[in-house]
């Protein structure tokens, strides 16, 4: 097993994880749509832009608390670093 095989395996598993997460969330949203047929106003529409980007429902969370996003960015930077330093 060389480095590219390991890196490709990690990338494949990461993409599979993202797909399964997206699929589960879309099933959840679809079930909620079927249960609620009336139109509701979103109470979070009047928030400032930085609260919409970070987390509009949790006012205590900050930019450092974005654990999953930081892990994804770190993984991408790791892949770039490995790709640059391959002989």
mmCIF file of C-alpha atoms in Angstrom:
data_model
loop_
_atom_site.group_PDB
_atom_site.id
_atom_site.type_symbol
_atom_site.label_atom_id
_atom_site.label_comp_id
_atom_site.label_asym_id
_atom_site.label_seq_id
_atom_site.Cartn_x
_atom_site.Cartn_y
_atom_site.Cartn_z
ATOM 1 C CA UNK A 1 0.000 0.000 0.000
ATOM 2 C CA UNK A 2 1.487 3.275 -1.018
ATOM 3 C CA UNK A 3 0.490 6.753 0.087
ATOM 4 C CA UNK A 4 -1.891 7.348 -2.792
ATOM 5 C CA UNK A 5 -3.911 4.245 -1.935
ATOM 6 C CA UNK A 6 -4.299 5.344 1.672
ATOM 7 C CA UNK A 7 -5.111 8.910 0.661
ATOM 8 C CA UNK A 8 -7.636 7.706 -1.911
ATOM 9 C CA UNK A 9 -9.256 5.454 0.686
ATOM 10 C CA UNK A 10 -9.606 8.353 3.123
ATOM 11 C CA UNK A 11 -11.068 10.571 0.415
ATOM 12 C CA UNK A 12 -13.531 7.872 -0.644
ATOM 13 C CA UNK A 13 -14.668 7.287 2.939
ATOM 14 C CA UNK A 14 -14.960 11.042 3.500
ATOM 15 C CA UNK A 15 -17.120 11.467 0.386
ATOM 16 C CA UNK A 16 -19.255 8.484 1.453
ATOM 17 C CA UNK A 17 -19.714 10.054 4.899
ATOM 18 C CA UNK A 18 -20.769 13.378 3.364
ATOM 19 C CA UNK A 19 -23.226 11.610 1.033
ATOM 20 C CA UNK A 20 -24.794 9.544 3.825
ATOM 21 C CA UNK A 21 -25.115 12.629 6.024
ATOM 22 C CA UNK A 22 -26.762 14.552 3.181
ATOM 23 C CA UNK A 23 -29.088 11.635 2.415
ATOM 24 C CA UNK A 24 -30.170 11.286 6.047
ATOM 25 C CA UNK A 25 -30.813 15.006 6.338
ATOM 26 C CA UNK A 26 -32.831 15.092 3.109
ATOM 27 C CA UNK A 27 -34.989 12.192 4.330
ATOM 28 C CA UNK A 28 -35.572 14.040 7.603
ATOM 29 C CA UNK A 29 -36.542 17.251 5.784
ATOM 30 C CA UNK A 30 -38.848 15.342 3.449
ATOM 31 C CA UNK A 31 -40.612 13.711 6.410
ATOM 32 C CA UNK A 32 -41.051 17.099 8.079
ATOM 33 C CA UNK A 33 -42.519 18.553 4.876
ATOM 34 C CA UNK A 34 -45.067 15.752 4.680
ATOM 35 C CA UNK A 35 -46.132 16.290 8.287
ATOM 36 C CA UNK A 36 -46.525 20.072 8.041
ATOM 37 C CA UNK A 37 -48.647 21.395 5.219
ATOM 38 C CA UNK A 38 -49.213 24.944 6.477
ATOM 39 C CA UNK A 39 -46.918 27.859 5.670
ATOM 40 C CA UNK A 40 -44.925 29.300 8.559
ATOM 41 C CA UNK A 41 -42.772 32.407 8.823
ATOM 42 C CA UNK A 42 -39.133 31.857 9.688
ATOM 43 C CA UNK A 43 -38.326 33.786 12.897
ATOM 44 C CA UNK A 44 -34.618 33.787 12.031
ATOM 45 C CA UNK A 45 -34.924 35.889 8.861
ATOM 46 C CA UNK A 46 -34.148 39.163 10.645
ATOM 47 C CA UNK A 47 -30.742 38.092 11.979
ATOM 48 C CA UNK A 48 -27.481 39.787 10.958
ATOM 49 C CA UNK A 49 -25.390 38.107 8.271
ATOM 50 C CA UNK A 50 -22.684 36.768 10.612
ATOM 51 C CA UNK A 51 -25.316 34.950 12.700
ATOM 52 C CA UNK A 52 -26.813 33.383 9.560
ATOM 53 C CA UNK A 53 -23.409 32.062 8.496
ATOM 54 C CA UNK A 54 -22.334 30.644 11.864
ATOM 55 C CA UNK A 55 -25.472 29.274 13.520
ATOM 56 C CA UNK A 56 -28.715 31.162 13.545
ATOM 57 C CA UNK A 57 -30.386 29.126 16.291
ATOM 58 C CA UNK A 58 -27.593 29.100 18.866
ATOM 59 C CA UNK A 59 -26.487 32.550 19.986
ATOM 60 C CA UNK A 60 -23.707 31.188 22.226
ATOM 61 C CA UNK A 61 -21.719 29.573 19.423
ATOM 62 C CA UNK A 62 -18.773 31.416 17.921
ATOM 63 C CA UNK A 63 -16.470 31.061 14.952
ATOM 64 C CA UNK A 64 -14.062 28.763 16.828
ATOM 65 C CA UNK A 65 -16.901 26.381 17.757
ATOM 66 C CA UNK A 66 -17.461 25.234 14.181
ATOM 67 C CA UNK A 67 -15.915 21.829 14.813
ATOM 68 C CA UNK A 68 -17.043 19.958 11.709
ATOM 69 C CA UNK A 69 -16.143 22.787 9.387
ATOM 70 C CA UNK A 70 -12.694 23.136 10.928
ATOM 71 C CA UNK A 71 -12.151 19.370 10.580
ATOM 72 C CA UNK A 72 -13.144 19.465 6.908
ATOM 73 C CA UNK A 73 -10.858 22.418 6.192
ATOM 74 C CA UNK A 74 -8.031 20.684 8.060
ATOM 75 C CA UNK A 75 -8.544 17.496 6.071
ATOM 76 C CA UNK A 76 -8.458 19.425 2.800
ATOM 77 C CA UNK A 77 -5.275 21.228 3.875
ATOM 78 C CA UNK A 78 -3.732 17.879 4.840
ATOM 79 C CA UNK A 79 -4.527 16.468 1.397
ATOM 80 C CA UNK A 80 -2.999 19.521 -0.270
ATOM 81 C CA UNK A 81 0.108 19.279 1.933
ATOM 82 C CA UNK A 82 0.559 15.581 1.151
ATOM 83 C CA UNK A 83 0.009 16.164 -2.567
ATOM 84 C CA UNK A 84 2.612 18.941 -2.658
ATOM 85 C CA UNK A 85 5.249 16.972 -0.742
ATOM 86 C CA UNK A 86 4.984 13.692 -2.665
ATOM 87 C CA UNK A 87 8.241 12.750 -4.363
#
